[in-house]
XYZ file of C-alpha atoms in Angstrom:
217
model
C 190.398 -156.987 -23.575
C 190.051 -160.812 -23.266
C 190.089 -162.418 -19.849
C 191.983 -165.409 -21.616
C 189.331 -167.489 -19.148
C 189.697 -170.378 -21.872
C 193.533 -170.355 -21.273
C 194.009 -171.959 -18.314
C 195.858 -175.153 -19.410
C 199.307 -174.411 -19.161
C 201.999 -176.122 -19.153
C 204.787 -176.262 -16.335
C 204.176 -173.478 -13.690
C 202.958 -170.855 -16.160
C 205.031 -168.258 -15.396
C 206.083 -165.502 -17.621
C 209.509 -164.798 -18.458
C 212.824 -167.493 -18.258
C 210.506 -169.837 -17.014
C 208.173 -170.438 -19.827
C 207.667 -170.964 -23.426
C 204.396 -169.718 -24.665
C 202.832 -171.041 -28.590
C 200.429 -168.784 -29.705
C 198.169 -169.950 -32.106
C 196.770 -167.458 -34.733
C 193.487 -167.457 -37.101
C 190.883 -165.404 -38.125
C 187.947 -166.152 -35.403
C 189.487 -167.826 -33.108
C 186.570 -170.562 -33.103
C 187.767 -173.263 -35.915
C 191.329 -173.648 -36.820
C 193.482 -171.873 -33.673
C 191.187 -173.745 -30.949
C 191.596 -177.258 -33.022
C 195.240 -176.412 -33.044
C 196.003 -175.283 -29.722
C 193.589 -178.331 -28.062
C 195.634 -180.519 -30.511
C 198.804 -179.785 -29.238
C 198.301 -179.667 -24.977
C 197.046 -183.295 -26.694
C 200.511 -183.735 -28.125
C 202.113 -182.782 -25.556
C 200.018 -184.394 -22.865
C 200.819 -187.585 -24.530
C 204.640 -187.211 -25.098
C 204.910 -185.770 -21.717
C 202.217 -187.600 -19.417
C 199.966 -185.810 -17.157
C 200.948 -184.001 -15.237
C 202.411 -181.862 -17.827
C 206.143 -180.165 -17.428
C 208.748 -178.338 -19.210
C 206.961 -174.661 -19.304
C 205.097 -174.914 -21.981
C 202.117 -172.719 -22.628
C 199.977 -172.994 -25.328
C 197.274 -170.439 -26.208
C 195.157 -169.037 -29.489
C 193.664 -165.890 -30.512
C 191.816 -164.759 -33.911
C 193.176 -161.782 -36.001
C 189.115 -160.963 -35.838
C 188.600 -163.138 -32.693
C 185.138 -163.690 -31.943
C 185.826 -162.571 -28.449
C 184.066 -164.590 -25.481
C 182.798 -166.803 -28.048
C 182.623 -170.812 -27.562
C 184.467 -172.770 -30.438
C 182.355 -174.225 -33.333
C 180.818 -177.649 -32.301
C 182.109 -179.199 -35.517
C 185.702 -178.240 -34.109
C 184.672 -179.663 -30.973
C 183.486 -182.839 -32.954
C 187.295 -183.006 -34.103
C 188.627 -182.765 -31.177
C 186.707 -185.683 -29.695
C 187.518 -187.315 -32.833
C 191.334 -187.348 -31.338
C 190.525 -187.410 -27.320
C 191.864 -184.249 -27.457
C 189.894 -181.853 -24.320
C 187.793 -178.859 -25.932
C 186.214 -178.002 -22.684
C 186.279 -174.340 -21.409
C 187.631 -172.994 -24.379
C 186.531 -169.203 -24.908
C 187.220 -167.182 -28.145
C 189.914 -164.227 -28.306
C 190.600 -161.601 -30.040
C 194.276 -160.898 -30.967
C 195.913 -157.988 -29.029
C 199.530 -156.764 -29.006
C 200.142 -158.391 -25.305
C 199.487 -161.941 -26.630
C 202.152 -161.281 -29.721
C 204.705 -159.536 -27.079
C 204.701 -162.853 -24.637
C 204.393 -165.339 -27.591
C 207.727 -166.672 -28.211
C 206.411 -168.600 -30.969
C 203.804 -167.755 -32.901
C 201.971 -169.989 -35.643
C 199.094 -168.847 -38.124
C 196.667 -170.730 -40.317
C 197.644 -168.933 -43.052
C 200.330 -166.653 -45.013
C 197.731 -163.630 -44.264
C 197.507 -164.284 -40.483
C 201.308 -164.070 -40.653
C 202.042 -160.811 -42.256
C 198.991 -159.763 -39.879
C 200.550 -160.748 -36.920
C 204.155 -159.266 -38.077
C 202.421 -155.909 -38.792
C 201.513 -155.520 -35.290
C 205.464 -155.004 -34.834
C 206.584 -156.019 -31.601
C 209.580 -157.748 -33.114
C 207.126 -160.932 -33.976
C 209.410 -161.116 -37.850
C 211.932 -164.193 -36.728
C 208.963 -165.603 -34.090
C 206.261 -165.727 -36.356
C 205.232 -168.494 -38.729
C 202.411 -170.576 -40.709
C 201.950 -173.970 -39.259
C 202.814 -175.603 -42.418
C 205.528 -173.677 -43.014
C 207.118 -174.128 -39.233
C 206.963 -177.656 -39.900
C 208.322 -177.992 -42.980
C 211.485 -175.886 -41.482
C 211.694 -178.083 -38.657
C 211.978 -181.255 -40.664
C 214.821 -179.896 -42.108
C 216.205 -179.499 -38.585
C 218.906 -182.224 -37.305
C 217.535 -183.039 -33.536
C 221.025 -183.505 -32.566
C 221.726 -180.127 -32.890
C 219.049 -178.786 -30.504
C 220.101 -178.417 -26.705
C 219.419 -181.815 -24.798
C 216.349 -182.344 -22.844
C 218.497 -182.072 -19.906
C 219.365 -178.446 -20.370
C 215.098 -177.925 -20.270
C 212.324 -178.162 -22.744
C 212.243 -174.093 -22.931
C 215.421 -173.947 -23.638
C 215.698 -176.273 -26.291
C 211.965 -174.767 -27.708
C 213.978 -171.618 -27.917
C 216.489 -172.979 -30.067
C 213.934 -174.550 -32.515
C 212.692 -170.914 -33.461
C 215.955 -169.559 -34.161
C 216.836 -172.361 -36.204
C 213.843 -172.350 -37.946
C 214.017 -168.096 -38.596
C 217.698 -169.156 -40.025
C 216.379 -171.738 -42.709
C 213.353 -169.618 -43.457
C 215.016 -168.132 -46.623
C 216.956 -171.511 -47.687
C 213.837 -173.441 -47.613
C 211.088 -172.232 -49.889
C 207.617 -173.677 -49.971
C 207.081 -175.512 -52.940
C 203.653 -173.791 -53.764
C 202.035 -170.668 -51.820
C 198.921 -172.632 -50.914
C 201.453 -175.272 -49.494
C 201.620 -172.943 -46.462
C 197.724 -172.910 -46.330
C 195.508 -174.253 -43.530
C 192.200 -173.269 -45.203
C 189.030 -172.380 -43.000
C 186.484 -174.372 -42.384
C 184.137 -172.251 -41.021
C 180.438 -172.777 -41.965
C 181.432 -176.340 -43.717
C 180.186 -179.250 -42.826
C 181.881 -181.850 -40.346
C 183.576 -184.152 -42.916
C 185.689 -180.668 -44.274
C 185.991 -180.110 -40.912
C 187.501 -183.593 -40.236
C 189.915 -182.859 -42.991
C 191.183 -179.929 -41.597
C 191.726 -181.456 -38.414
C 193.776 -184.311 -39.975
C 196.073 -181.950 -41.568
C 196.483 -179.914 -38.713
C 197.229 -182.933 -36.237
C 199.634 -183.905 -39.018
C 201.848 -180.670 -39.503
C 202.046 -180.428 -35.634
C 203.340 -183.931 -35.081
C 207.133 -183.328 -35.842
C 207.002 -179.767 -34.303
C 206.145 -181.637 -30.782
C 208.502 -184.658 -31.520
C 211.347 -181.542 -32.269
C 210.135 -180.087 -28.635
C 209.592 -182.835 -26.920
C 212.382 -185.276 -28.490
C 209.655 -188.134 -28.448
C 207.512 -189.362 -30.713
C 203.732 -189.914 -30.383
C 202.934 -192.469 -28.085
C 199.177 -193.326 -29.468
């Protein structure tokens, strides 16, 4: 079982339960694309939100074949520093039912890594999505009709999901490789680069939607 030792950057008081909204981020080592994506949103986060960090938000990643204890790849690390983003003290896991049961939102690199994630049960159907496809869904989403800041950032996280499960079905991808984060694993840094920019990019209006601010950099 994973110690999680490269999860320590959470957001509000970390607490499990009312208190907290936890993001799990989901690929298939858990060295490329779900460190780059987690990493890139505390970023997002961090710099909608300032530092310190509120609103009880928790952000984590795990691989459906996590290379557990492992370091992330220094070309993801490269990216990373590309956007300022922190990649220190990261350490690789390996997906287990417990980090699908306290996820209240998952998002996968790929249309794979979701049905994998939904197979472990767990109700994880209406809480689990690709990042491209999360994003596309939340565009469609009228900020006005989330609950104001006021009422709390996990509340109004909350009620991003469910309105994103209820379009799910009215708002097809165009393409199924539109849904796609493809890995980079083993490619050199420029693919990696790439990857980064489109991941940075599908997250942006998912943390605008969360945070109701856009990026400040």
């Amino acid at each position: 079982m994973g110690t999680g030792t490269g999860y320590t950057g959470a957001y509000g008081d970390g607490a499990s339960g009312d208190s907290s909204f936890r993001i799990l981020h989901v690929s298939t080592g858990n060295v490329c694309r779900s460190p780059i994506t987690e990493r890139l949103t505390r970023h997002a986060l961090a710099d909608r939100l300032g530092d310190p960090l509120w609103g009880g938000l928790i952000v984590e990643s795990a691989g459906t074949w996590g290379h557990e204890g492992a370091p992330m790849e220094a070309n993801a690390e490269a990216v990373l520093a590309d956007f300022g983003a922190d990649a220190s003290g990261f350490v690789g896991r390996e997906l287990l039912d417990e980090h699908v049961i306290r996820a209240d939102l998952v998002l996968t690199a790929t249309r794979d890594h979701r049905a994998q994630v939904i197979s472990m049960g767990h109700s994880a159907g209406l809480r689990t999505f690709t990042l491209k496809e999360f994003t596309r869904l939340v565009r469609a989403i009228d900020p006005t009709t989330l609950p104001p800041l006021d009422d709390g950032m996990v509340e109004r996280a909350r009620a991003l999901v469910r309105a994103a499960a209820a379009l799910r079905g009215w708002l097809l991808a165009p393409t199924a490789e539109a849904d796609e984060v493809y890995d980079p694993y083993g490619a050199p840094l420029p693919f990696f680069r790439s990857v980064g920019d489109e991941i940075n990019q599908a997250l942006d209006p998912v943390v605008t939607a969360l945070t109701g601010a856009p990026a400040r950099t």
